[in-house]
mmCIF file of C-alpha atoms and ligand atoms in Angstrom:
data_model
loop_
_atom_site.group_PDB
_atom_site.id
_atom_site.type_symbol
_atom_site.label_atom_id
_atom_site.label_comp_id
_atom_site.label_asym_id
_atom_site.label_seq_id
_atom_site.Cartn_x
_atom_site.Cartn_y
_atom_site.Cartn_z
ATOM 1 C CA UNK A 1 31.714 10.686 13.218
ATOM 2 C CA UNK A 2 31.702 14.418 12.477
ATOM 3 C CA UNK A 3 31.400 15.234 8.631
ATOM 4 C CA UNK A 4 34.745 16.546 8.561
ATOM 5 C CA UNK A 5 36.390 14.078 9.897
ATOM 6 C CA UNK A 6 37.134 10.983 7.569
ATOM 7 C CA UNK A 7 36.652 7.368 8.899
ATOM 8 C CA UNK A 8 39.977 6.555 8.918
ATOM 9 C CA UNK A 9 43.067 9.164 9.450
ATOM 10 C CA UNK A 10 46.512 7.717 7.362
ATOM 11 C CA UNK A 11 49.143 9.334 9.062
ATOM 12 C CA UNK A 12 52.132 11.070 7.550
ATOM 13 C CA UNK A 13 54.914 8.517 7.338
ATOM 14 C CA UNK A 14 57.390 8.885 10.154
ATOM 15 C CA UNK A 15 60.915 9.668 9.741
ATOM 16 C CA UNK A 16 64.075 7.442 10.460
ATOM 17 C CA UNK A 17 66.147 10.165 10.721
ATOM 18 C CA UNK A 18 66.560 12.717 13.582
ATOM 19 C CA UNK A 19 68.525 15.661 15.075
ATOM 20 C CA UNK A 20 68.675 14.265 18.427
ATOM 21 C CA UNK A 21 71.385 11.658 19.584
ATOM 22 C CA UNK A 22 70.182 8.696 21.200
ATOM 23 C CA UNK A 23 72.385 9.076 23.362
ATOM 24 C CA UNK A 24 70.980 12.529 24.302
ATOM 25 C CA UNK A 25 67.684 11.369 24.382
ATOM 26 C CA UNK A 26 68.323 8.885 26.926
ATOM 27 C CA UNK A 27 70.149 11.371 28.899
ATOM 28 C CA UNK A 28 67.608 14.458 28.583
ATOM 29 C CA UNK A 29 64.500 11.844 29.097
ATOM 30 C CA UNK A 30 62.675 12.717 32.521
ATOM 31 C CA UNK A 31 58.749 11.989 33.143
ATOM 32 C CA UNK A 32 57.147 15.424 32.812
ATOM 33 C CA UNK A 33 53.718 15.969 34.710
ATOM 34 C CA UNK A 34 53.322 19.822 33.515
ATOM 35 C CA UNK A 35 52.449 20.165 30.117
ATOM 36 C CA UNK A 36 51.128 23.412 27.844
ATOM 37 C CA UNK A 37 47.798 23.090 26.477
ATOM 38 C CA UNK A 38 49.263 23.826 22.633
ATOM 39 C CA UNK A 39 48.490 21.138 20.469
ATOM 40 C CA UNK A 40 50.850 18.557 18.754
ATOM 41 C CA UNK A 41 51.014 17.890 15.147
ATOM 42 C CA UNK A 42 49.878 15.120 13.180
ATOM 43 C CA UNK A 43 53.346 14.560 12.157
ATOM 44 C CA UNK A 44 55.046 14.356 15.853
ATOM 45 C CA UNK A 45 52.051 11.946 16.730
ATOM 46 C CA UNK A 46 52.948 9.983 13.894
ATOM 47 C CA UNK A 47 56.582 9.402 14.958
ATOM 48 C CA UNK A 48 55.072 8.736 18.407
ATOM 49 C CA UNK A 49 53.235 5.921 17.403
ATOM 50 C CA UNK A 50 55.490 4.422 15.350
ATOM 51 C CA UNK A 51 58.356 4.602 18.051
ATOM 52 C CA UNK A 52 55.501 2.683 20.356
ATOM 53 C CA UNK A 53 54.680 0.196 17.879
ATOM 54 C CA UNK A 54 54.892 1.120 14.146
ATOM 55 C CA UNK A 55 56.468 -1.248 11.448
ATOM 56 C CA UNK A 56 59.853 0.047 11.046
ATOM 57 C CA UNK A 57 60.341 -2.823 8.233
ATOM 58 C CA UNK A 58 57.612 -3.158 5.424
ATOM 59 C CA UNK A 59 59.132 -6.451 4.243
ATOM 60 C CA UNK A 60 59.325 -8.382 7.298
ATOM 61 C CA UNK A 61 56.457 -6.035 9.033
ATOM 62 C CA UNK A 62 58.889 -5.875 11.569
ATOM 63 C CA UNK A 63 57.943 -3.392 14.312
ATOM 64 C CA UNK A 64 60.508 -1.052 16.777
ATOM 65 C CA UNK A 65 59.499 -2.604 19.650
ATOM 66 C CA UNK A 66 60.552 -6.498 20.110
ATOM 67 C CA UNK A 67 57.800 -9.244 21.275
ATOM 68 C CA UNK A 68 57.998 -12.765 22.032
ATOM 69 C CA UNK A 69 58.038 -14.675 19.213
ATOM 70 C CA UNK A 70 56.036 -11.879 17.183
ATOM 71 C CA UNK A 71 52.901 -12.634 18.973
ATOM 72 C CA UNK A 72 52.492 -8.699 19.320
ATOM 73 C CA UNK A 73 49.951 -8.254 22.277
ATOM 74 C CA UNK A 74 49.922 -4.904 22.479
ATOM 75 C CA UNK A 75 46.673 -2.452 21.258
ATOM 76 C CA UNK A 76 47.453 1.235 20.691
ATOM 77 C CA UNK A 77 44.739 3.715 22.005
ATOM 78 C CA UNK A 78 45.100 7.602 21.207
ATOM 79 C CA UNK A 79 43.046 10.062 23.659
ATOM 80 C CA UNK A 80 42.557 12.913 21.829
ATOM 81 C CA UNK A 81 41.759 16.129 23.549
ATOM 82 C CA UNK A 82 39.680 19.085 22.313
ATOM 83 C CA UNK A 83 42.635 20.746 19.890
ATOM 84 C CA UNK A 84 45.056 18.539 20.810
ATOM 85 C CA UNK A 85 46.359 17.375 17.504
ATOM 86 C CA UNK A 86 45.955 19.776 14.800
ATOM 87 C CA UNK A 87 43.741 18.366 12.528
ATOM 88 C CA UNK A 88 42.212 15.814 14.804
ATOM 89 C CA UNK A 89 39.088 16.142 16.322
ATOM 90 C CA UNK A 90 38.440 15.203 19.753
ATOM 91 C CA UNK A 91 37.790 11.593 20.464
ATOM 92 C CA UNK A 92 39.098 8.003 21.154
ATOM 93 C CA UNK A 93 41.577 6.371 18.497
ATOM 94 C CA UNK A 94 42.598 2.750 17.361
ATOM 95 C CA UNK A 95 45.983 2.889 16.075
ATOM 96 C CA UNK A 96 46.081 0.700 12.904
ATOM 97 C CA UNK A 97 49.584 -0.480 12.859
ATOM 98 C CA UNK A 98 50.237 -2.032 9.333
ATOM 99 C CA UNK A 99 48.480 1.182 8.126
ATOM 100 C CA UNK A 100 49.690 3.763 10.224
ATOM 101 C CA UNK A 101 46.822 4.750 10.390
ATOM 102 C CA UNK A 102 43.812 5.978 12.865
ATOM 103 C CA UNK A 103 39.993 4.751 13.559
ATOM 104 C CA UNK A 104 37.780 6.566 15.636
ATOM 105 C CA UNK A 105 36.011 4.494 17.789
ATOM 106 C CA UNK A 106 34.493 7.238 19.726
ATOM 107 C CA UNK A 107 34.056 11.237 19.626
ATOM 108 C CA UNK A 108 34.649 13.617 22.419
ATOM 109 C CA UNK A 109 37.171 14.551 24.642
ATOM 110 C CA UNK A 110 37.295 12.220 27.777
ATOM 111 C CA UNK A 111 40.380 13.524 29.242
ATOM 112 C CA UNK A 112 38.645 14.064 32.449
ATOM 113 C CA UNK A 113 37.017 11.073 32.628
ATOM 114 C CA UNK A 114 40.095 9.062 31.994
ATOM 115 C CA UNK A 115 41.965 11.220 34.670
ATOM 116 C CA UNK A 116 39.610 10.547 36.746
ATOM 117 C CA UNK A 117 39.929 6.710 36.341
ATOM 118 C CA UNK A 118 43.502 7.404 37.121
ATOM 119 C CA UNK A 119 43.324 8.736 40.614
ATOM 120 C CA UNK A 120 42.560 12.229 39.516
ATOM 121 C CA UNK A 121 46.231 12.518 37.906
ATOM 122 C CA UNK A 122 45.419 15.816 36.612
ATOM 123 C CA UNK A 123 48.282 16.255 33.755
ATOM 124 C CA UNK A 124 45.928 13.449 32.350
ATOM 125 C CA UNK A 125 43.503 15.835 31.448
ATOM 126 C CA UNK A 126 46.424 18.547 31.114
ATOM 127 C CA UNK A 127 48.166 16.843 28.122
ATOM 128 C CA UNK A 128 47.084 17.395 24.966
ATOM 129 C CA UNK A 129 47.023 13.556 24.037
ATOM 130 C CA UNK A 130 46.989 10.408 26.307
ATOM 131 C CA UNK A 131 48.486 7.299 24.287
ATOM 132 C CA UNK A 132 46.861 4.111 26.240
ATOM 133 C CA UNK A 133 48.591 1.030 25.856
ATOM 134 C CA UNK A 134 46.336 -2.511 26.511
ATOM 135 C CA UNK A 135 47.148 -5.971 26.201
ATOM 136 C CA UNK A 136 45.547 -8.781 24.698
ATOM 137 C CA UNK A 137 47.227 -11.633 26.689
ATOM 138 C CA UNK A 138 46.015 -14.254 24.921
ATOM 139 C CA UNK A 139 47.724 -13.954 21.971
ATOM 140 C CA UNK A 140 50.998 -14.400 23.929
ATOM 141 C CA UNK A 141 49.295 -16.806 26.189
ATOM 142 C CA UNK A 142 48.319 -19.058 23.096
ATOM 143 C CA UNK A 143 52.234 -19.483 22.549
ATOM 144 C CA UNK A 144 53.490 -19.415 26.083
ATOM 145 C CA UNK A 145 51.147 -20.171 28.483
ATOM 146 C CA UNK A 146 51.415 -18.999 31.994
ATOM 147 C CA UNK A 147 54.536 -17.282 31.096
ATOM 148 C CA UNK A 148 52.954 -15.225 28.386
ATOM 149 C CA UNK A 149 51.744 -12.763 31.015
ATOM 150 C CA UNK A 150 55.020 -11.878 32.323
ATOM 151 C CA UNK A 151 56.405 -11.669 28.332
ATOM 152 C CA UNK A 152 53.334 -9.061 27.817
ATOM 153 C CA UNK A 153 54.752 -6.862 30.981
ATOM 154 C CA UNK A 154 57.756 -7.300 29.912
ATOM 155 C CA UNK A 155 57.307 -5.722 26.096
ATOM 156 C CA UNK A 156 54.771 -2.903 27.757
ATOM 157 C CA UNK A 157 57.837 -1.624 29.028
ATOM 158 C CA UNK A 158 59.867 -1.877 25.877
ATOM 159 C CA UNK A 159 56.821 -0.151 23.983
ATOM 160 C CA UNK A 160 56.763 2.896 27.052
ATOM 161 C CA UNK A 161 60.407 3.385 27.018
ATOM 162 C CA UNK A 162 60.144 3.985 22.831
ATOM 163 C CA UNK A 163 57.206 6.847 23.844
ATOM 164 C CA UNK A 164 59.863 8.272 26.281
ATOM 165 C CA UNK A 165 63.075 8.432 23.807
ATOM 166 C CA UNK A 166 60.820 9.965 20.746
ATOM 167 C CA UNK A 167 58.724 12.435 22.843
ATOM 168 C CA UNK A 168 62.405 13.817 24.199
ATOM 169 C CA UNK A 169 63.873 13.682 20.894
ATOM 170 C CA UNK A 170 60.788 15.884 19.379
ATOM 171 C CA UNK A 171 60.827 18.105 21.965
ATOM 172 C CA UNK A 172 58.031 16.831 24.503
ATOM 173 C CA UNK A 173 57.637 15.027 26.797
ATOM 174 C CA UNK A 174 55.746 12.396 28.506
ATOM 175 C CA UNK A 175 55.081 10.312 32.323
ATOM 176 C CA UNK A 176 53.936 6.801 32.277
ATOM 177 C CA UNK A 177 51.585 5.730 34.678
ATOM 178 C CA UNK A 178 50.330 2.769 35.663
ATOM 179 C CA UNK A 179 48.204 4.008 38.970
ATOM 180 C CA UNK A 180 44.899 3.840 37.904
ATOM 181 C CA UNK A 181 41.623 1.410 37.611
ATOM 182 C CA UNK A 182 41.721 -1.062 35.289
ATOM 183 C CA UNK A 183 37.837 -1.328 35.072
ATOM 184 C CA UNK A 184 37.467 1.988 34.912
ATOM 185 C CA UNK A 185 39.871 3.172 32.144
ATOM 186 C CA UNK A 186 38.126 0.069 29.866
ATOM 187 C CA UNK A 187 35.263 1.959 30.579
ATOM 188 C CA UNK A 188 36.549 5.303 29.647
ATOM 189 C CA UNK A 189 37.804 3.981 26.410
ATOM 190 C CA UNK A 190 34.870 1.835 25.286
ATOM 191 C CA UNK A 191 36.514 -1.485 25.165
ATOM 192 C CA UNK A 192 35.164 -5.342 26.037
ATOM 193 C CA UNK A 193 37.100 -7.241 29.025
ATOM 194 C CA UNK A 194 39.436 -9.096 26.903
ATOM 195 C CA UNK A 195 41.939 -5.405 26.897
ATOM 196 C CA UNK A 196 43.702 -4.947 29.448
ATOM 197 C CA UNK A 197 45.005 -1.353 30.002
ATOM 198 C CA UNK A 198 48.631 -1.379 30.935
ATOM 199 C CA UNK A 199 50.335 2.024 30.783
ATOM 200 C CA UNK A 200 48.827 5.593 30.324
ATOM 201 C CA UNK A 201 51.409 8.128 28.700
ATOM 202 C CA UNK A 202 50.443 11.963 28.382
ATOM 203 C CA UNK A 203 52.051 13.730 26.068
ATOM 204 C CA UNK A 204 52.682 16.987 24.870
ATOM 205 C CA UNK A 205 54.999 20.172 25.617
ATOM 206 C CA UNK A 206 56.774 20.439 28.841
ATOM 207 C CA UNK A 207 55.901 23.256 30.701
ATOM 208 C CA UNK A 208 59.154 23.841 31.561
ATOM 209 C CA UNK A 209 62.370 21.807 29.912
ATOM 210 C CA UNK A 210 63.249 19.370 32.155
ATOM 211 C CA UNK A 211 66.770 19.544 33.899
ATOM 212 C CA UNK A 212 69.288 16.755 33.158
ATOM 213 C CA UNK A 213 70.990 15.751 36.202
HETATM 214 C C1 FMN B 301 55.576 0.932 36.054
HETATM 215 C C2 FMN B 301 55.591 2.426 36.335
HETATM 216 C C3 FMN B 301 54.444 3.037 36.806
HETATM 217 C C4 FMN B 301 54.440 4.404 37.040
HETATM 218 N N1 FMN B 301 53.275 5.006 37.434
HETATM 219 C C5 FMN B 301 53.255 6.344 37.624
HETATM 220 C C6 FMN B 301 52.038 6.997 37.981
HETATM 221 O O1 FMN B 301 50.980 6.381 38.114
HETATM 222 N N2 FMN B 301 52.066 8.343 38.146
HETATM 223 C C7 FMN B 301 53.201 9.076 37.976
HETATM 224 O O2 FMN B 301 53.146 10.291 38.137
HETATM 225 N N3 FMN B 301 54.374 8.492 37.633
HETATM 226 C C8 FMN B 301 54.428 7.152 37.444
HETATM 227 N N4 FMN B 301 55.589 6.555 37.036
HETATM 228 C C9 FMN B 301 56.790 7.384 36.760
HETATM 229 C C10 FMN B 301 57.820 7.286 37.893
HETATM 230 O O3 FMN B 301 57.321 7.965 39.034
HETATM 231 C C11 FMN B 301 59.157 7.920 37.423
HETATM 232 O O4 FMN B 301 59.666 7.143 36.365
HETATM 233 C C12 FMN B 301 60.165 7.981 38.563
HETATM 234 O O5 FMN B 301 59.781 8.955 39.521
HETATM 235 C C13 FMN B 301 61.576 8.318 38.074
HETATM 236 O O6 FMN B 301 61.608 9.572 37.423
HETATM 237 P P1 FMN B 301 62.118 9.712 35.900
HETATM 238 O O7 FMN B 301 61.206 8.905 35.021
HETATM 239 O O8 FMN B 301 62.053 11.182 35.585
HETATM 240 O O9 FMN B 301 63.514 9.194 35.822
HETATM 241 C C14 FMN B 301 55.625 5.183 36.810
HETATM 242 C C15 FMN B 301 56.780 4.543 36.317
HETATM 243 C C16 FMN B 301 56.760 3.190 36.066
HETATM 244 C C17 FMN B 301 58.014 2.536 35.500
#
């Protein structure tokens, strides 16, 4: 941990209120694979993360994304490149959902590394920030059983579609991909066998505004 960097990062609190339609968003949302290397702010990674999987009810905890019967499988990774959030150093994050709230688990920029565990997708390393989305099955497994797996697939997708709408709506943009190695990105990011890694989404500015059709 760098000695400017505290140990945990609180977020500033996301808004519920934006100047893009949803509608809009859903028609101007395209995966982008060209980003500029400008960094994002804290405050557009904050409503990232809480359109993947923040509480968007304090009361209930309730999150924006739905899961089967609340077992909530899903684990939020943040790959941070060098300057890619502004006030963020490089490194790996743990998104702490009921604090909205960041842990570094790891410090330096392995963009590359985690491109390269992708089949050398380059706007990996391009974007300024990779969120990584892994599963721990067996909290849905616990309830479900054999169909837990497919109920875990099912909510990554609910989770990626969230990262697509909000990225559009703030102005960037994102691709998710799901060609890569599974051993290989759990290497990257430092994690025991029991996460899977189910969806890598770059994001940052599009190089060029993508064209609705
Ligand atoms: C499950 C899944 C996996 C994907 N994996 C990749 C990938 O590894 N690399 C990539 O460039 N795009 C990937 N994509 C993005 C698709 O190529 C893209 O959604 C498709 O071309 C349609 O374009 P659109 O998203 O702009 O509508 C993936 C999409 C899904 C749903």
């Amino acid at each position: 941990m760098s000695i400017n960097q505290p140990a945990q990062i609180y977020l500033p609190p996301p808004s519920q209120k934006g100047s893009v339609s949803l509608e809009e968003a859903i028609a101007k949302r395209r995966s982008v694979r060209d980003f500029t290397p400008e960094s994002i702010s804290q405050l557009q990674l904050s409503q990232i993360l809480w359109a993947t999987q923040g509480i968007s009810n304090t009361r209930g905890k309730c999150r924006t994304v739905p899961s089967a019967g609340a077992t909530y499988p899903l684990e939020i990774f943040v790959v941070c490149g060098r300057n890619g959030v502004e006030g963020i150093s490089d490194g790996i994050y743990h998104y702490n959902i009921d604090s909205h709230s960041l842990t570094r688990h790891y410090e330096g920029d392995v963009r590359l590394e985690l491109a390269r565990a992708a089949l050398d997708q380059e706007f990996i390393y391009q974007a300024p920030v990779d969120i990584v989305i892994c599963a721990l099955y067996e909290r849905t497994a616990m309830r479900y059983g054999d169909r837990g797996e497919r109920y875990v697939h099912i909510e990554v997708g609910h989770a990626g579609q969230n990262i697509y709408l909000q990225a559009t709506a703030l102005g960037l943009a994102t691709v998710a991909i799901g060609a890569f190695y599974d051993e290989s990105v759990r290497e990257v990011l430092r994690l025991d066998k029991r996460y899977k890694p189910l969806y890598i989404m770059p994001v940052g500015r599009p190089a060029s505004q993508p064209k609705i059709n």
